Amino acid sequence: MCSLTFMTRPANGRPVDSPTKSGLRNMARNSTTAANSPILTISSYNISSLIPGIYLPGEPMISEDEELDVSLERLFVHLSAQAAKPIFDVERFEAERDTVSQILDMLSQRTQELTPSIALASKLQFLKSLFQEMTKYTDQLRHCSHLNVRGARLLYKVIEVQIQALAFHDSRGNLAKQDVGYAEKVKRLTERLYDWGEKFYKLPDVPKDARALFNLSFGKAESALIFLRGSLPRG
């Protein structure tokens, strides 16, 4: 039985081998990146085993809610980094899918035990939604990769756009408009989408079913990007 180990506290209340609050925050942002990190495992996700105990004078101990917050943040960073990649790594996501599902189950259980703030509960809910959407699109990419029809490559790229659009949110599900390059990234992604659409509609002899599937995927990707662009200031 796999379990996600949270830091325990002895009688004096100090966490065992607990890093500082700032150390945990930095770890959440920096220790898990889809591009360079090994495949996610239950043991590698264990917060308390990843970095040694470091204490700064006067820094308050982290609470169980804060530990849970960092756990949620780490998984969000990991998934979001994968979603943001121009070429989605289907094999990696599939290799980690069961592990991510287990981690989400354990985080859900921990959330129920702690009765945390609304903000943390919302974070968990968005994280589940993000994982479900990525799973859905990964299945679509896998199906598309087996299509031996004209335009399948462009359809694949359009589905990838839908995944990339998910990465424009923060861990609370809000649009990450303050991120550096947000507007430019949305603009470039929109330009690529329309370029692929133009190429697809110029292709001859595309099967009717393939064209219908492309229209559906293109429409969803376009709607997602229109929503992202609509959040930008005019002018």
CSV table of C-alpha atoms in Angstrom, one decimal:
chain,number,residue,atom,x,y,z
A,1,MET,CA,0.0,0.0,0.0
A,2,CYS,CA,1.5,3.3,-1.0
A,3,SER,CA,1.2,6.3,1.3
A,4,LEU,CA,2.1,9.9,1.1
A,5,THR,CA,4.1,10.7,4.2
A,6,PHE,CA,3.5,14.0,5.9
A,7,MET,CA,5.8,15.4,8.5
A,8,THR,CA,5.1,14.3,12.1
A,9,ARG,CA,5.5,16.4,15.2
A,10,PRO,CA,7.0,15.2,18.5
A,11,ALA,CA,5.8,16.3,21.8
A,12,ASN,CA,7.6,19.7,21.6
A,13,GLY,CA,5.6,20.5,18.5
A,14,ARG,CA,8.6,20.9,16.2
A,15,PRO,CA,8.3,19.0,12.9
A,16,VAL,CA,10.8,16.2,12.4
A,17,ASP,CA,13.4,17.1,9.7
A,18,SER,CA,11.2,19.9,8.7
A,19,PRO,CA,12.5,22.6,6.2
A,20,THR,CA,11.5,26.2,6.6
A,21,LYS,CA,8.4,27.5,5.1
A,22,SER,CA,10.3,29.5,2.5
A,23,GLY,CA,12.3,26.3,1.7
A,24,LEU,CA,9.1,24.4,1.1
A,25,ARG,CA,7.8,27.1,-1.2
A,26,ASN,CA,11.0,27.2,-3.2
A,27,MET,CA,11.0,23.4,-3.4
A,28,ALA,CA,7.5,23.3,-4.8
A,29,ARG,CA,8.5,25.7,-7.6
A,30,ASN,CA,11.9,24.3,-8.4
A,31,SER,CA,12.2,20.6,-7.5
A,32,THR,CA,9.6,19.2,-10.0
A,33,THR,CA,9.9,20.2,-13.6
A,34,ALA,CA,8.5,18.1,-16.4
A,35,ALA,CA,11.4,18.9,-18.7
A,36,ASN,CA,14.3,17.6,-16.6
A,37,SER,CA,13.0,15.6,-13.6
A,38,PRO,CA,12.8,11.8,-13.5
A,39,ILE,CA,9.4,10.1,-13.8
A,40,LEU,CA,7.3,11.0,-10.8
A,41,THR,CA,6.9,8.3,-8.2
A,42,ILE,CA,5.2,8.2,-4.8
A,43,SER,CA,8.5,8.1,-2.9
A,44,SER,CA,9.9,11.1,-4.9
A,45,TYR,CA,6.8,13.1,-4.0
A,46,ASN,CA,7.3,12.7,-0.3
A,47,ILE,CA,7.9,16.2,0.9
A,48,SER,CA,9.7,15.4,4.2
A,49,SER,CA,12.3,13.2,2.6
A,50,LEU,CA,13.3,15.6,-0.2
A,51,ILE,CA,15.3,18.3,1.7
A,52,PRO,CA,17.1,18.3,5.0
A,53,GLY,CA,15.8,20.2,8.0
A,54,ILE,CA,16.8,23.8,7.9
A,55,TYR,CA,15.6,26.4,10.4
A,56,LEU,CA,16.0,30.1,10.3
A,57,PRO,CA,15.9,32.0,13.6
A,58,GLY,CA,12.5,33.3,14.4
A,59,GLU,CA,10.8,31.7,11.4
A,60,PRO,CA,7.5,30.1,12.4
A,61,MET,CA,6.9,26.4,12.0
A,62,ILE,CA,4.8,25.4,9.0
A,63,SER,CA,1.3,24.2,9.8
A,64,GLU,CA,-0.3,21.0,8.4
A,65,ASP,CA,-2.4,23.2,6.1
A,66,GLU,CA,0.8,24.8,4.7
A,67,GLU,CA,2.3,21.3,4.2
A,68,LEU,CA,-0.8,20.4,2.2
A,69,ASP,CA,-0.6,23.6,0.3
A,70,VAL,CA,2.9,22.8,-0.8
A,71,SER,CA,1.9,19.3,-1.7
A,72,LEU,CA,-0.8,20.7,-4.0
A,73,GLU,CA,1.5,23.3,-5.4
A,74,ARG,CA,4.2,20.7,-6.3
A,75,LEU,CA,1.8,18.5,-8.2
A,76,PHE,CA,0.3,21.6,-10.0
A,77,VAL,CA,3.8,22.8,-11.0
A,78,HIS,CA,4.6,19.3,-12.3
A,79,LEU,CA,1.4,19.0,-14.4
A,80,SER,CA,1.4,22.6,-15.6
A,81,ALA,CA,5.0,22.3,-16.8
A,82,GLN,CA,4.1,19.3,-18.9
A,83,ALA,CA,1.0,21.0,-20.3
A,84,ALA,CA,3.0,24.1,-21.3
A,85,LYS,CA,5.4,22.1,-23.6
A,86,PRO,CA,4.8,22.8,-27.3
A,87,ILE,CA,5.3,19.1,-28.0
A,88,PHE,CA,3.3,17.2,-25.4
A,89,ASP,CA,5.1,14.1,-24.0
A,90,VAL,CA,2.3,11.5,-24.2
A,91,GLU,CA,4.5,8.6,-23.1
A,92,ARG,CA,5.7,10.4,-20.0
A,93,PHE,CA,2.2,11.5,-19.0
A,94,GLU,CA,0.9,7.9,-19.5
A,95,ALA,CA,3.8,6.5,-17.4
A,96,GLU,CA,2.9,8.9,-14.6
A,97,ARG,CA,-0.8,8.7,-14.8
A,98,ASP,CA,-1.4,6.1,-12.2
A,99,THR,CA,1.0,7.7,-9.8
A,100,VAL,CA,-0.6,11.1,-10.2
A,101,SER,CA,-4.0,9.5,-9.6
A,102,GLN,CA,-2.8,7.9,-6.4
A,103,ILE,CA,-1.3,11.2,-5.2
A,104,LEU,CA,-4.6,13.0,-5.8
A,105,ASP,CA,-6.5,10.4,-3.9
A,106,MET,CA,-4.1,10.8,-1.0
A,107,LEU,CA,-4.3,14.5,-1.1
A,108,SER,CA,-8.1,14.3,-1.1
A,109,GLN,CA,-8.0,12.1,1.9
A,110,ARG,CA,-5.6,14.5,3.7
A,111,THR,CA,-7.9,17.4,2.8
A,112,GLN,CA,-10.9,15.6,4.4
A,113,GLU,CA,-8.9,14.9,7.5
A,114,LEU,CA,-7.7,18.5,8.0
A,115,THR,CA,-10.9,20.3,7.0
A,116,PRO,CA,-8.7,23.0,5.4
A,117,SER,CA,-9.5,26.5,4.1
A,118,ILE,CA,-11.8,27.0,1.1
A,119,ALA,CA,-8.7,28.1,-0.8
A,120,LEU,CA,-7.0,24.8,-0.3
A,121,ALA,CA,-10.1,22.8,-1.1
A,122,SER,CA,-10.5,24.9,-4.3
A,123,LYS,CA,-6.8,24.2,-5.2
A,124,LEU,CA,-7.4,20.5,-4.9
A,125,GLN,CA,-10.6,20.7,-7.0
A,126,PHE,CA,-8.8,22.6,-9.8
A,127,LEU,CA,-5.9,20.2,-9.7
A,128,LYS,CA,-8.3,17.3,-10.2
A,129,SER,CA,-9.9,19.1,-13.1
A,130,LEU,CA,-6.5,19.8,-14.7
A,131,PHE,CA,-5.5,16.2,-14.4
A,132,GLN,CA,-8.8,15.0,-15.9
A,133,GLU,CA,-8.5,17.4,-18.9
A,134,MET,CA,-4.9,16.4,-19.5
A,135,THR,CA,-6.0,12.7,-19.4
A,136,LYS,CA,-8.8,13.4,-21.8
A,137,TYR,CA,-6.6,15.1,-24.3
A,138,THR,CA,-3.8,12.5,-23.9
A,139,ASP,CA,-6.3,9.9,-24.9
A,140,GLN,CA,-7.3,12.0,-27.9
A,141,LEU,CA,-3.6,12.4,-28.9
A,142,ARG,CA,-3.0,8.6,-28.7
A,143,HIS,CA,-6.1,8.0,-30.9
A,144,CYS,CA,-5.0,10.6,-33.4
A,145,SER,CA,-1.5,9.2,-33.6
A,146,HIS,CA,-3.0,6.0,-35.0
A,147,LEU,CA,-5.1,7.7,-37.7
A,148,ASN,CA,-3.8,7.1,-41.1
A,149,VAL,CA,-5.6,9.9,-42.9
A,150,ARG,CA,-4.7,13.2,-44.5
A,151,GLY,CA,-4.6,16.0,-41.9
A,152,ALA,CA,-4.0,13.8,-38.9
A,153,ARG,CA,-0.7,15.6,-38.1
A,154,LEU,CA,-2.4,19.0,-38.0
A,155,LEU,CA,-5.3,17.6,-35.9
A,156,TYR,CA,-2.6,16.3,-33.4
A,157,LYS,CA,-1.1,19.8,-33.2
A,158,VAL,CA,-4.5,21.4,-32.6
A,159,ILE,CA,-5.2,19.0,-29.7
A,160,GLU,CA,-1.8,20.0,-28.2
A,161,VAL,CA,-3.0,23.6,-28.3
A,162,GLN,CA,-5.9,22.7,-26.0
A,163,ILE,CA,-3.4,21.2,-23.6
A,164,GLN,CA,-1.1,24.2,-23.7
A,165,ALA,CA,-4.1,26.5,-23.0
A,166,LEU,CA,-4.5,24.7,-19.6
A,167,ALA,CA,-1.0,26.0,-18.6
A,168,PHE,CA,-2.2,29.6,-18.6
A,169,HIS,CA,-3.8,29.2,-15.2
A,170,ASP,CA,-2.3,29.3,-11.7
A,171,SER,CA,-2.8,26.7,-9.0
A,172,ARG,CA,-6.1,28.3,-7.9
A,173,GLY,CA,-7.5,28.0,-11.4
A,174,ASN,CA,-7.2,31.7,-12.1
A,175,LEU,CA,-5.7,33.1,-15.3
A,176,ALA,CA,-2.0,33.7,-14.7
A,177,LYS,CA,-2.0,37.1,-16.4
A,178,GLN,CA,0.9,38.4,-14.3
A,179,ASP,CA,3.3,35.7,-15.6
A,180,VAL,CA,6.1,37.1,-17.7
A,181,GLY,CA,5.3,36.8,-21.4
A,182,TYR,CA,1.6,35.8,-20.8
A,183,ALA,CA,0.2,38.0,-23.6
A,184,GLU,CA,3.0,37.2,-26.1
A,185,LYS,CA,2.6,33.4,-25.5
A,186,VAL,CA,-1.2,33.6,-26.1
A,187,LYS,CA,-0.6,35.6,-29.2
A,188,ARG,CA,2.0,33.1,-30.6
A,189,LEU,CA,-0.2,30.2,-29.8
A,190,THR,CA,-3.2,31.8,-31.5
A,191,GLU,CA,-1.1,32.5,-34.6
A,192,ARG,CA,0.0,28.9,-34.8
A,193,LEU,CA,-3.5,27.6,-34.4
A,194,TYR,CA,-4.8,29.7,-37.3
A,195,ASP,CA,-1.8,28.7,-39.4
A,196,TRP,CA,-2.5,25.0,-38.9
A,197,GLY,CA,-6.2,25.6,-39.5
A,198,GLU,CA,-5.4,27.3,-42.8
A,199,LYS,CA,-3.2,24.5,-43.9
A,200,PHE,CA,-5.7,21.8,-43.0
A,201,TYR,CA,-8.6,23.4,-44.9
A,202,LYS,CA,-6.4,23.6,-48.0
A,203,LEU,CA,-5.8,19.9,-47.9
A,204,PRO,CA,-7.6,17.9,-50.6
A,205,ASP,CA,-9.4,14.6,-50.1
A,206,VAL,CA,-9.7,14.8,-46.3
A,207,PRO,CA,-12.2,12.2,-45.1
A,208,LYS,CA,-15.5,13.6,-43.8
A,209,ASP,CA,-15.0,12.1,-40.4
A,210,ALA,CA,-11.5,13.5,-40.1
A,211,ARG,CA,-12.7,16.9,-41.1
A,212,ALA,CA,-15.5,16.8,-38.6
A,213,LEU,CA,-13.1,15.8,-35.8
A,214,PHE,CA,-10.7,18.6,-36.8
A,215,ASN,CA,-13.6,21.2,-36.8
A,216,LEU,CA,-14.5,20.1,-33.3
A,217,SER,CA,-11.0,20.2,-31.9
A,218,PHE,CA,-10.2,23.5,-33.7
A,219,GLY,CA,-13.4,25.1,-32.4
A,220,LYS,CA,-12.5,24.1,-28.8
A,221,ALA,CA,-8.9,25.3,-29.1
A,222,GLU,CA,-10.1,28.6,-30.6
A,223,SER,CA,-12.6,29.2,-27.9
A,224,ALA,CA,-10.0,28.5,-25.2
A,225,LEU,CA,-7.6,31.1,-26.8
A,226,ILE,CA,-10.4,33.6,-27.3
A,227,PHE,CA,-11.0,33.3,-23.5
A,228,LEU,CA,-7.4,33.8,-22.8
A,229,ARG,CA,-7.1,36.8,-25.1
A,230,GLY,CA,-10.3,38.3,-23.6
A,231,SER,CA,-8.5,38.6,-20.2
A,232,LEU,CA,-5.9,40.9,-21.7
A,233,PRO,CA,-6.2,44.7,-21.5
A,234,ARG,CA,-7.4,46.4,-24.7
A,235,GLY,CA,-5.1,48.6,-26.7
